[in-house]
mmCIF file of C-alpha atoms in Angstrom:
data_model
loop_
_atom_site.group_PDB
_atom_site.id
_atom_site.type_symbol
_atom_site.label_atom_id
_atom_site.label_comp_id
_atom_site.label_asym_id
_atom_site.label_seq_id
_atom_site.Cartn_x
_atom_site.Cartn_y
_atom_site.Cartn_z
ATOM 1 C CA UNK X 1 111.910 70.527 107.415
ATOM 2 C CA UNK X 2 113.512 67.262 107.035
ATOM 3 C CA UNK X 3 110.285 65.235 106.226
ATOM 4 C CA UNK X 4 110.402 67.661 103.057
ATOM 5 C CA UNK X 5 114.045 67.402 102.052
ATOM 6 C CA UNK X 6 113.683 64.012 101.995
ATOM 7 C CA UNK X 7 111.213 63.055 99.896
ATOM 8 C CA UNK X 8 107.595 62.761 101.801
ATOM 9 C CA UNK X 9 104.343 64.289 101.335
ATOM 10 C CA UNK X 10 103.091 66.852 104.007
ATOM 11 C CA UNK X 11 100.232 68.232 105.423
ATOM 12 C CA UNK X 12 101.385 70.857 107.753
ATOM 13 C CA UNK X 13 98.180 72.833 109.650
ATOM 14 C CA UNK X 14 99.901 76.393 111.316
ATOM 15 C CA UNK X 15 97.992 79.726 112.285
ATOM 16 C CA UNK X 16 99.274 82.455 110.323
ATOM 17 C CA UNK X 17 102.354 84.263 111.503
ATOM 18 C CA UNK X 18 103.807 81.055 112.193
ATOM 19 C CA UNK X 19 106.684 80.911 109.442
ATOM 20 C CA UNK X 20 105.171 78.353 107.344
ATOM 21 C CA UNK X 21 106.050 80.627 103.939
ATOM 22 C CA UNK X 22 110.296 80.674 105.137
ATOM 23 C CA UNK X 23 109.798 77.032 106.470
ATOM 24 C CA UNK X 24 108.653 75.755 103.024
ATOM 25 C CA UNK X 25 110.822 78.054 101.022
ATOM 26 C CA UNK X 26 113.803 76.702 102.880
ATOM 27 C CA UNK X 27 113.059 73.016 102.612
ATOM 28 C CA UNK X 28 112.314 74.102 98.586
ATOM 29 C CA UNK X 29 116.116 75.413 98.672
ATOM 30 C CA UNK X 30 117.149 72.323 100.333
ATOM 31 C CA UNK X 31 115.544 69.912 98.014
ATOM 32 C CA UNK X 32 116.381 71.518 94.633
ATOM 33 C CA UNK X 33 119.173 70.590 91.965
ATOM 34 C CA UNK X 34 119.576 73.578 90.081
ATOM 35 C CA UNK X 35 120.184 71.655 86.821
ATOM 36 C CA UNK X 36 117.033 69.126 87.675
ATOM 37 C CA UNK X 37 114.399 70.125 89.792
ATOM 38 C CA UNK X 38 111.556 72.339 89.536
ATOM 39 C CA UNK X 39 108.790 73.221 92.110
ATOM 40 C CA UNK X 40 105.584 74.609 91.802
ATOM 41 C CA UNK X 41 103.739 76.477 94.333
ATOM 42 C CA UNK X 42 100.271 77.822 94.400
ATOM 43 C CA UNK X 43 98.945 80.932 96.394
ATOM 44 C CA UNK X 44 95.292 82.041 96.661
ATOM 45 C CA UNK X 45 96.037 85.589 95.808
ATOM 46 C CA UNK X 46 98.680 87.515 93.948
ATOM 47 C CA UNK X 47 99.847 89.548 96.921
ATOM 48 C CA UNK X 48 100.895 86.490 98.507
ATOM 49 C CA UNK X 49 102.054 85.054 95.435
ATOM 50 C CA UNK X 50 104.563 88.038 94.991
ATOM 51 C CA UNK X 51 105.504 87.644 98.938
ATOM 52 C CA UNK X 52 106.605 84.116 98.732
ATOM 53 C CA UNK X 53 108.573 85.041 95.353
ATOM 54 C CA UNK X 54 110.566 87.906 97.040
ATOM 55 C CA UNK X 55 111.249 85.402 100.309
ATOM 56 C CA UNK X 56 112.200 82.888 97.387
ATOM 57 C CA UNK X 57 114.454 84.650 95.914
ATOM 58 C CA UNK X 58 116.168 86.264 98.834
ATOM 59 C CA UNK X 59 116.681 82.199 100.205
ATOM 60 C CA UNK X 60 117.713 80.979 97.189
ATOM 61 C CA UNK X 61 120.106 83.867 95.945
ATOM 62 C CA UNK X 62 123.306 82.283 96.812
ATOM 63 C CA UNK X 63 122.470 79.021 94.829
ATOM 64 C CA UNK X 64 121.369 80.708 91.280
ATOM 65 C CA UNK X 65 117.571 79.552 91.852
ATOM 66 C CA UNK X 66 115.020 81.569 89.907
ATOM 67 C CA UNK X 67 111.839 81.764 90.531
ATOM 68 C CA UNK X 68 108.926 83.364 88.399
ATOM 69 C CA UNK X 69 105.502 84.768 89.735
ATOM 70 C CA UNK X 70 102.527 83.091 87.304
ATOM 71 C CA UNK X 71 99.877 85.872 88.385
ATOM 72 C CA UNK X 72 96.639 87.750 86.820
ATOM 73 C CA UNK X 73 96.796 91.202 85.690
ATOM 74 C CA UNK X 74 99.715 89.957 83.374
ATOM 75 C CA UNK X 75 99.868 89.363 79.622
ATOM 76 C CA UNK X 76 99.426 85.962 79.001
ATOM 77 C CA UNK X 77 101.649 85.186 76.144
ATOM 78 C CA UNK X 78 104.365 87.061 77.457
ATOM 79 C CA UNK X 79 104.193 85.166 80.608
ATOM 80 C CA UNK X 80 104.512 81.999 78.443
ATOM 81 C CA UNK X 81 107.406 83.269 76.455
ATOM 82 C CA UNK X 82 109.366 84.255 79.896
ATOM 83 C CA UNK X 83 108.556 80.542 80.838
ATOM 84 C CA UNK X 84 109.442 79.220 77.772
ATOM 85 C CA UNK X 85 112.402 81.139 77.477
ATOM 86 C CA UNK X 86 113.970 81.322 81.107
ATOM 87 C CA UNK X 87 112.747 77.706 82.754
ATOM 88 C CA UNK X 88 112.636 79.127 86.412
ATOM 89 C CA UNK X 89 113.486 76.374 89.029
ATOM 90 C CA UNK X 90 110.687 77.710 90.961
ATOM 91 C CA UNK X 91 107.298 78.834 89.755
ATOM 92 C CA UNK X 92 104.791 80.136 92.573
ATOM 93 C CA UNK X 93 101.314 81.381 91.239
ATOM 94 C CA UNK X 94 97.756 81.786 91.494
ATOM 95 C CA UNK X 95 95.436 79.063 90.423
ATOM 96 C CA UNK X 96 94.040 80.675 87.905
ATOM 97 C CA UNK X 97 96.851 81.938 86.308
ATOM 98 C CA UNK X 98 98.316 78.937 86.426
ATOM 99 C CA UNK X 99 95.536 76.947 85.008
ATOM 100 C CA UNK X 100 95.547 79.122 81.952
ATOM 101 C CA UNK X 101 99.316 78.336 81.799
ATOM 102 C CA UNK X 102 99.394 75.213 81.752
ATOM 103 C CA UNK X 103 96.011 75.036 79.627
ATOM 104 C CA UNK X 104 98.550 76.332 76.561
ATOM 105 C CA UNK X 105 101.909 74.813 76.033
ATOM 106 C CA UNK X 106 103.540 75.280 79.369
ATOM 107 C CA UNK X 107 104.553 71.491 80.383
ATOM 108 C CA UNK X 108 104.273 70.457 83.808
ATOM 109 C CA UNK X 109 106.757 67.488 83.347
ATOM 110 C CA UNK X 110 109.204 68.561 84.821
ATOM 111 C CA UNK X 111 107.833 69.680 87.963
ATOM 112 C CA UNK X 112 108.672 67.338 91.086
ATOM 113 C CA UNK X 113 107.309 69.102 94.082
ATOM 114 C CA UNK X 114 103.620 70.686 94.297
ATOM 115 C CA UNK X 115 103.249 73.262 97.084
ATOM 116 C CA UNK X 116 99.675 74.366 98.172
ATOM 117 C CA UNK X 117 100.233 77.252 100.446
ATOM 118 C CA UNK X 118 96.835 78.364 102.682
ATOM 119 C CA UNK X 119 94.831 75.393 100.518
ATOM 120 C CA UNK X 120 91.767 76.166 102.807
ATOM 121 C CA UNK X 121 91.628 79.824 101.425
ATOM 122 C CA UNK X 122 92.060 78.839 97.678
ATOM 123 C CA UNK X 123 89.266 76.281 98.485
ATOM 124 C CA UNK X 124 87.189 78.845 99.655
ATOM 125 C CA UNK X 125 87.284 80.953 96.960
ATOM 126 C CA UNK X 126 85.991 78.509 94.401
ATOM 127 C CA UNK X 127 89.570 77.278 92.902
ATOM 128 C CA UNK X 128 88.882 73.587 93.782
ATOM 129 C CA UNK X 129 88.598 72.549 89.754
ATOM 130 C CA UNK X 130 91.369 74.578 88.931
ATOM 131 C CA UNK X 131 93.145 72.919 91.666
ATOM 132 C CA UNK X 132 92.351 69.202 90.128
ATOM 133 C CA UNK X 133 93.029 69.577 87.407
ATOM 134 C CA UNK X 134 96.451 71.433 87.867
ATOM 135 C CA UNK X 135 97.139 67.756 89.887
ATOM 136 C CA UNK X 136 96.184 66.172 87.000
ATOM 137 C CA UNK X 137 98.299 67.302 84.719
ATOM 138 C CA UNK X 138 101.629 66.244 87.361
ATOM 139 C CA UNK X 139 103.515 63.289 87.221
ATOM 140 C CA UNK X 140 102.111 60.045 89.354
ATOM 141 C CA UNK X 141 105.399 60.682 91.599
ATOM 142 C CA UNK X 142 105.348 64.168 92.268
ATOM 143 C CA UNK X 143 105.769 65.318 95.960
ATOM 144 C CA UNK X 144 102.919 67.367 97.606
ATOM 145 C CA UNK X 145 103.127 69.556 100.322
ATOM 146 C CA UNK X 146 100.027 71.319 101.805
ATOM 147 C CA UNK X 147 99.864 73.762 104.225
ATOM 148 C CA UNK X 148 96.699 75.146 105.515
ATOM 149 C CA UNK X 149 95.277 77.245 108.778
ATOM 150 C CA UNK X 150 92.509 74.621 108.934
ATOM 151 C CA UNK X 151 91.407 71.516 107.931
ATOM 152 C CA UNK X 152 87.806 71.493 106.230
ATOM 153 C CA UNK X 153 86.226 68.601 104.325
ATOM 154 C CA UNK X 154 87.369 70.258 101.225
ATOM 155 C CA UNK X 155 91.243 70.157 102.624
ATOM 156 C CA UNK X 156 90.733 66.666 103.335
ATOM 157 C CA UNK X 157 89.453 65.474 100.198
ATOM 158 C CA UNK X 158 92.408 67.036 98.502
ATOM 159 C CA UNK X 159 94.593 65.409 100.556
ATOM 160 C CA UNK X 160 93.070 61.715 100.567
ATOM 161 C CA UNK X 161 92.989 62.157 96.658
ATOM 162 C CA UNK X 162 96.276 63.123 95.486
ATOM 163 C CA UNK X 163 98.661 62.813 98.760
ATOM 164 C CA UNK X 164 100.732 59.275 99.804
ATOM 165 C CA UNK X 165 100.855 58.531 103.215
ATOM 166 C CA UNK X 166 100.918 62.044 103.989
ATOM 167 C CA UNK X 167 103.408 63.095 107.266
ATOM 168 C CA UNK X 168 100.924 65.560 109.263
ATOM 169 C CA UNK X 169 102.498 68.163 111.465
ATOM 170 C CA UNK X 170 100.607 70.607 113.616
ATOM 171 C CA UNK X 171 101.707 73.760 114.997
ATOM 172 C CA UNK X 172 99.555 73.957 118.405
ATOM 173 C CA UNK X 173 97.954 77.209 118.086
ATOM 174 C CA UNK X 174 99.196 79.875 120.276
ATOM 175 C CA UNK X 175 97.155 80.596 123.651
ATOM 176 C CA UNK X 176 95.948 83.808 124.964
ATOM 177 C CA UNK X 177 95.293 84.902 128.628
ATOM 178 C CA UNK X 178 93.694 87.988 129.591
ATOM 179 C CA UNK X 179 95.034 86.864 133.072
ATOM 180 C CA UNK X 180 97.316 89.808 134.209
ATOM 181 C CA UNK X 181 95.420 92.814 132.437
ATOM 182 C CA UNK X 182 92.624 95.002 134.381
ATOM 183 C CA UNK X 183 89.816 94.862 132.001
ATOM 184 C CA UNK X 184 87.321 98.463 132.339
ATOM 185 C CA UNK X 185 84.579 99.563 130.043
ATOM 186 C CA UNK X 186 82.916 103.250 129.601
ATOM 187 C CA UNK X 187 79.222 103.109 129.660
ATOM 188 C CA UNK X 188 78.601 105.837 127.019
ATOM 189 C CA UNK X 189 75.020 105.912 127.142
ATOM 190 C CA UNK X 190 74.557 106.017 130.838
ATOM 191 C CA UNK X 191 77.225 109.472 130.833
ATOM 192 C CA UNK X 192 76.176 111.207 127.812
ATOM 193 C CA UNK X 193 74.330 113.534 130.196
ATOM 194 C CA UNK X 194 76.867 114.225 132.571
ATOM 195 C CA UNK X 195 80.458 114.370 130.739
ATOM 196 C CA UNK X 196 81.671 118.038 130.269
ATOM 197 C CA UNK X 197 84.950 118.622 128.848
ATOM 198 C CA UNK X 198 85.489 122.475 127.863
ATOM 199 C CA UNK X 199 86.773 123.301 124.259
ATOM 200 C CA UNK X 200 86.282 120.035 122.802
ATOM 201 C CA UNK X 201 86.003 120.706 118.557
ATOM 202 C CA UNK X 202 85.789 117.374 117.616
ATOM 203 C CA UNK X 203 83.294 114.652 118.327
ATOM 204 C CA UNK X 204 83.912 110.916 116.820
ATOM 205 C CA UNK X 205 80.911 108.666 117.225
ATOM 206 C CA UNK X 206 82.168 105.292 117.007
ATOM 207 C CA UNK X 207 78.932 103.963 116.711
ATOM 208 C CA UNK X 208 75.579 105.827 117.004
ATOM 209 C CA UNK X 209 72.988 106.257 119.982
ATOM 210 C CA UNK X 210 70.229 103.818 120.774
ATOM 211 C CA UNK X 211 68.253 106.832 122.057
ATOM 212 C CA UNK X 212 68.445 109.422 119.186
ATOM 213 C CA UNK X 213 68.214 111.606 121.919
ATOM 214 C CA UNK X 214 71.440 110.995 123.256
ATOM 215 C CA UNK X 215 72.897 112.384 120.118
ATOM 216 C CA UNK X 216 72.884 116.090 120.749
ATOM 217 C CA UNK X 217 73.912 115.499 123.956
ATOM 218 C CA UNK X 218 77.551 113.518 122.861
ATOM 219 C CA UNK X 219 78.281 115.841 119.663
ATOM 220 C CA UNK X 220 76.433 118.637 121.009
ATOM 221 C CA UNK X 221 79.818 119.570 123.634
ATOM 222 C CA UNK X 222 81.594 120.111 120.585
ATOM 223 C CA UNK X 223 79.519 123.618 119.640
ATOM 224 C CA UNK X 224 79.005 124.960 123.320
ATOM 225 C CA UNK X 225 78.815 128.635 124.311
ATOM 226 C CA UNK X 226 78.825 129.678 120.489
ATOM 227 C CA UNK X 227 81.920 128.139 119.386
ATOM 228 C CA UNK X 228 81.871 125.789 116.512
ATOM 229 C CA UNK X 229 82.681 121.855 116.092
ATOM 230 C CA UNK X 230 82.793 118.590 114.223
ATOM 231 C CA UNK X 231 81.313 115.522 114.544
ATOM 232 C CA UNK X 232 82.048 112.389 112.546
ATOM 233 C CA UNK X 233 79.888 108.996 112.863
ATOM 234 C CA UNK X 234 81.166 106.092 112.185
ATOM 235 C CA UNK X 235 77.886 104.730 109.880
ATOM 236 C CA UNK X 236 77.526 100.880 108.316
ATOM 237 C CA UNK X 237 75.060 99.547 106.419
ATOM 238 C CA UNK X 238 72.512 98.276 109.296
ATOM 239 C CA UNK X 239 73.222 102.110 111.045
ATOM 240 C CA UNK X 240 71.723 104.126 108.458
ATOM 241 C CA UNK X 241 68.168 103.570 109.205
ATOM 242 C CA UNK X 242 69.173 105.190 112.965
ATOM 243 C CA UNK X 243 71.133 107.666 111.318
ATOM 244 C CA UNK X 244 68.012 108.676 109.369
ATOM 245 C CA UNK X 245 66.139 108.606 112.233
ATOM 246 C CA UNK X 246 68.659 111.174 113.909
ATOM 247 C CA UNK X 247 68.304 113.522 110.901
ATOM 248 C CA UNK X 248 64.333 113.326 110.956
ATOM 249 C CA UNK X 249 64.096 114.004 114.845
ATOM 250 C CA UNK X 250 67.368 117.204 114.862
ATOM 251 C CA UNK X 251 65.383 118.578 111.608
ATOM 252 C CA UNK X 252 69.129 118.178 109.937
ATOM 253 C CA UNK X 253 71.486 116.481 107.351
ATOM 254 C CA UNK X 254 74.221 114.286 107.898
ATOM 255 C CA UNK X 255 76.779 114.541 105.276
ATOM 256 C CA UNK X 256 79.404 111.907 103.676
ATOM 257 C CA UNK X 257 82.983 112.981 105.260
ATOM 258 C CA UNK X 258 84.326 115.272 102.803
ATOM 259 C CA UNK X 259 88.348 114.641 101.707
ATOM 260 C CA UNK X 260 89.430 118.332 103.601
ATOM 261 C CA UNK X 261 87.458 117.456 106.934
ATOM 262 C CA UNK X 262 90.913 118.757 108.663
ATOM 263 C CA UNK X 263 90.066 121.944 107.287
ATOM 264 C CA UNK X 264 86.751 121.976 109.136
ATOM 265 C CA UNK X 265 88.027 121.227 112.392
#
């Protein structure tokens, strides 16, 4: 991305599954001296963290760049010591962790790019004063890159606060046509009656019958003419008051899927 290699702040707004994590890793590659530069990226979970890490390191291979994954679950002072001892070119993290980082004696001076990757999903989940004050602790000059899936007031703020005439790019989200496909539904209430397929064993009720009488007659195909069957219901929360109501009317108990229900069947 050449607005990236040289030099600007960016906003860049792309759907997921667009290639924003190789885009930014490769303009991080193309932007970094090996004996200078460092970049710090933050990731709103640790699985991501670890993704962009791996896709880091694969890119960057060839050039000698290392890059070290700041993430929770870790000991913290050992974390420090690999910092302290190793200097990565490249740190990607989770706020958090990264907070508590640089909260100790981890420096941030060095650091000359600052890489928010999905910024409206670390927003969401509450990481916005982490966030500050992680941009507080950077150098006046430092280059910011944010890339996001949307653009909420929080996004905004972030970026009117801390970026410089920010280039914005926008990755016009991908449209979908059901033009082309035949489009058919199965109207499972209004055929529960009149369906009859012979040794059927197993019944699964992706969701349960309005009419709790309909019930025997959609798992009830799976016991005919003395032979025996399973039936599994898909249940959530809001369904278990009609799944109660089933139990009361059949006189019966609906159990929790057991682990060997293939042994049943």
């Amino acid at each position: 991305m050449p607005c990236i290699k040289d030099g600007y702040d960016v906003i860049a707004q792309a759907q997921s599954g667009t290639g924003k994590t190789a885009t930014f890793a490769i303009s991080i590659m193309q932007q970094l001296d090996i004996e200078l530069k460092e970049a710090l990226l933050l990731a709103p979970t640790r699985e991501l963290a670890q993704q962009i890490q791996k896709v880091i390191l694969a890119l960057g291979d060839y050039m000698g760049a290392a890059c070290h994954a700041c993430i929770g679950g870790t000991n913290l002072c050992t974390e420090i010591q690999k910092l302290q001892a190793g200097y990565p070119h490249i740190v990607v993290g989770t706020p958090g962790r990264v907070f508590d980082m640089l909260a100790t004696s981890v420096t941030a001076k060095c650091i000359e790019m600052f890489v928010l990757d999905e910024a409206d999903e670390m927003l969401s989940r509450g990481f916005k004063d982490q966030i500050y004050e992680i941009f507080q602790k950077q150098s006046t000059n430092i280059q910011v890159v944010l890339l996001s899936a949307t653009m909420p007031a929080e996004v905004l703020e972030v970026t009117k606060k801390f970026m410089r005439e920010a280039i914005c790019i926008l990755v016009k989200k991908e449209e979908l046509t059901l033009e082309g496909i035949k489009r058919f539904y199965i109207n499972v209430e209004g055929e529960t009656r009149g369906i009859d397929v012979q040794q059927v064993s197993l019944v699964i009720n992706y969701d349960l019958p309005t009419n709790r009488e309909n019930y025997i007659h959609r798992i009830g195909r799976g016991g005919r003419f003395g032979r025996k069957g399973v039936a599994i219901n898909f249940v959530t929360e809001e369904d278990k008051r009609i799944l109660r109501d089933i139990e009361t009317f059949y006189n019966t108990t609906v159990e929790e899927m057991p682990m060997n229900v293939a042994d049943l069947i």
